[in-house]
């Protein structure tokens, strides 16, 4: 995995750790603010990593793909 890639599972685990720490309420305000900023950064990374376009998911099996490709070729 390159340095530009986000490890989604590890990022989610870290977000859960941050949430648990903040929920415990045993951190000072400065630490809580730092954890919140870290969580915001992780959430932004996840949003960017999971942004794959307009949200449409199309399932095509190999047979359908060949039919569509053949139809397109004959229409040109």
mmCIF file of C-alpha atoms in Angstrom:
data_model
loop_
_atom_site.group_PDB
_atom_site.id
_atom_site.type_symbol
_atom_site.label_atom_id
_atom_site.label_comp_id
_atom_site.label_asym_id
_atom_site.label_seq_id
_atom_site.Cartn_x
_atom_site.Cartn_y
_atom_site.Cartn_z
ATOM 1 C CA UNK A 1 0.000 0.000 0.000
ATOM 2 C CA UNK A 2 1.421 3.401 -0.953
ATOM 3 C CA UNK A 3 1.623 6.282 1.490
ATOM 4 C CA UNK A 4 -1.204 8.064 -0.368
ATOM 5 C CA UNK A 5 -3.684 5.279 0.302
ATOM 6 C CA UNK A 6 -5.949 5.200 3.326
ATOM 7 C CA UNK A 7 -6.253 1.980 5.317
ATOM 8 C CA UNK A 8 -9.985 2.138 5.924
ATOM 9 C CA UNK A 9 -10.076 -0.496 8.672
ATOM 10 C CA UNK A 10 -7.247 1.122 10.642
ATOM 11 C CA UNK A 11 -8.792 4.569 10.247
ATOM 12 C CA UNK A 12 -12.162 3.356 11.508
ATOM 13 C CA UNK A 13 -10.458 1.638 14.448
ATOM 14 C CA UNK A 14 -8.708 4.889 15.337
ATOM 15 C CA UNK A 15 -11.986 6.829 15.085
ATOM 16 C CA UNK A 16 -13.572 4.337 17.478
ATOM 17 C CA UNK A 17 -10.664 4.790 19.912
ATOM 18 C CA UNK A 18 -11.067 8.557 19.757
ATOM 19 C CA UNK A 19 -14.816 8.302 20.332
ATOM 20 C CA UNK A 20 -14.329 6.039 23.356
ATOM 21 C CA UNK A 21 -11.716 8.380 24.817
ATOM 22 C CA UNK A 22 -13.966 11.401 24.396
ATOM 23 C CA UNK A 23 -16.999 9.547 25.761
ATOM 24 C CA UNK A 24 -15.063 8.646 28.919
ATOM 25 C CA UNK A 25 -14.796 12.365 29.595
ATOM 26 C CA UNK A 26 -11.478 11.989 31.396
ATOM 27 C CA UNK A 27 -9.426 14.162 29.032
ATOM 28 C CA UNK A 28 -8.739 17.849 29.407
ATOM 29 C CA UNK A 29 -10.211 20.367 26.990
ATOM 30 C CA UNK A 30 -6.988 20.782 25.010
ATOM 31 C CA UNK A 31 -6.635 17.033 24.461
ATOM 32 C CA UNK A 32 -10.316 16.746 23.553
ATOM 33 C CA UNK A 33 -9.886 19.488 20.951
ATOM 34 C CA UNK A 34 -6.821 17.746 19.489
ATOM 35 C CA UNK A 35 -8.681 14.426 19.316
ATOM 36 C CA UNK A 36 -11.641 16.119 17.632
ATOM 37 C CA UNK A 37 -9.336 17.658 15.012
ATOM 38 C CA UNK A 38 -7.679 14.283 14.433
ATOM 39 C CA UNK A 39 -11.077 12.649 14.014
ATOM 40 C CA UNK A 40 -12.147 15.341 11.546
ATOM 41 C CA UNK A 41 -8.995 14.700 9.499
ATOM 42 C CA UNK A 42 -9.628 10.945 9.490
ATOM 43 C CA UNK A 43 -13.229 11.467 8.400
ATOM 44 C CA UNK A 44 -12.117 13.683 5.528
ATOM 45 C CA UNK A 45 -9.578 11.043 4.439
ATOM 46 C CA UNK A 46 -12.296 8.385 4.497
ATOM 47 C CA UNK A 47 -14.698 10.552 2.502
ATOM 48 C CA UNK A 48 -12.016 11.136 -0.126
ATOM 49 C CA UNK A 49 -11.058 7.448 -0.243
ATOM 50 C CA UNK A 50 -14.673 6.350 -0.606
ATOM 51 C CA UNK A 51 -15.649 9.002 -3.160
ATOM 52 C CA UNK A 52 -15.940 6.910 -6.293
ATOM 53 C CA UNK A 53 -18.082 9.104 -8.500
ATOM 54 C CA UNK A 54 -21.750 9.876 -8.734
ATOM 55 C CA UNK A 55 -22.844 6.974 -6.550
ATOM 56 C CA UNK A 56 -24.360 4.797 -9.274
ATOM 57 C CA UNK A 57 -23.432 1.146 -8.977
ATOM 58 C CA UNK A 58 -23.780 -0.952 -12.078
ATOM 59 C CA UNK A 59 -23.370 -4.711 -11.968
ATOM 60 C CA UNK A 60 -22.385 -6.328 -15.232
ATOM 61 C CA UNK A 61 -21.406 -9.921 -15.682
ATOM 62 C CA UNK A 62 -19.003 -10.869 -18.439
ATOM 63 C CA UNK A 63 -21.697 -12.148 -20.812
ATOM 64 C CA UNK A 64 -23.718 -8.902 -20.674
ATOM 65 C CA UNK A 65 -20.580 -6.833 -21.186
ATOM 66 C CA UNK A 66 -19.787 -8.704 -24.405
ATOM 67 C CA UNK A 67 -23.333 -8.226 -25.707
ATOM 68 C CA UNK A 68 -23.257 -4.482 -24.995
ATOM 69 C CA UNK A 69 -19.837 -4.118 -26.588
ATOM 70 C CA UNK A 70 -21.015 -5.974 -29.707
ATOM 71 C CA UNK A 71 -24.164 -3.830 -29.969
ATOM 72 C CA UNK A 72 -22.124 -0.632 -29.673
ATOM 73 C CA UNK A 73 -19.725 -1.776 -32.370
ATOM 74 C CA UNK A 74 -22.540 -2.524 -34.828
ATOM 75 C CA UNK A 75 -24.265 0.816 -34.185
ATOM 76 C CA UNK A 76 -21.166 2.886 -35.067
#
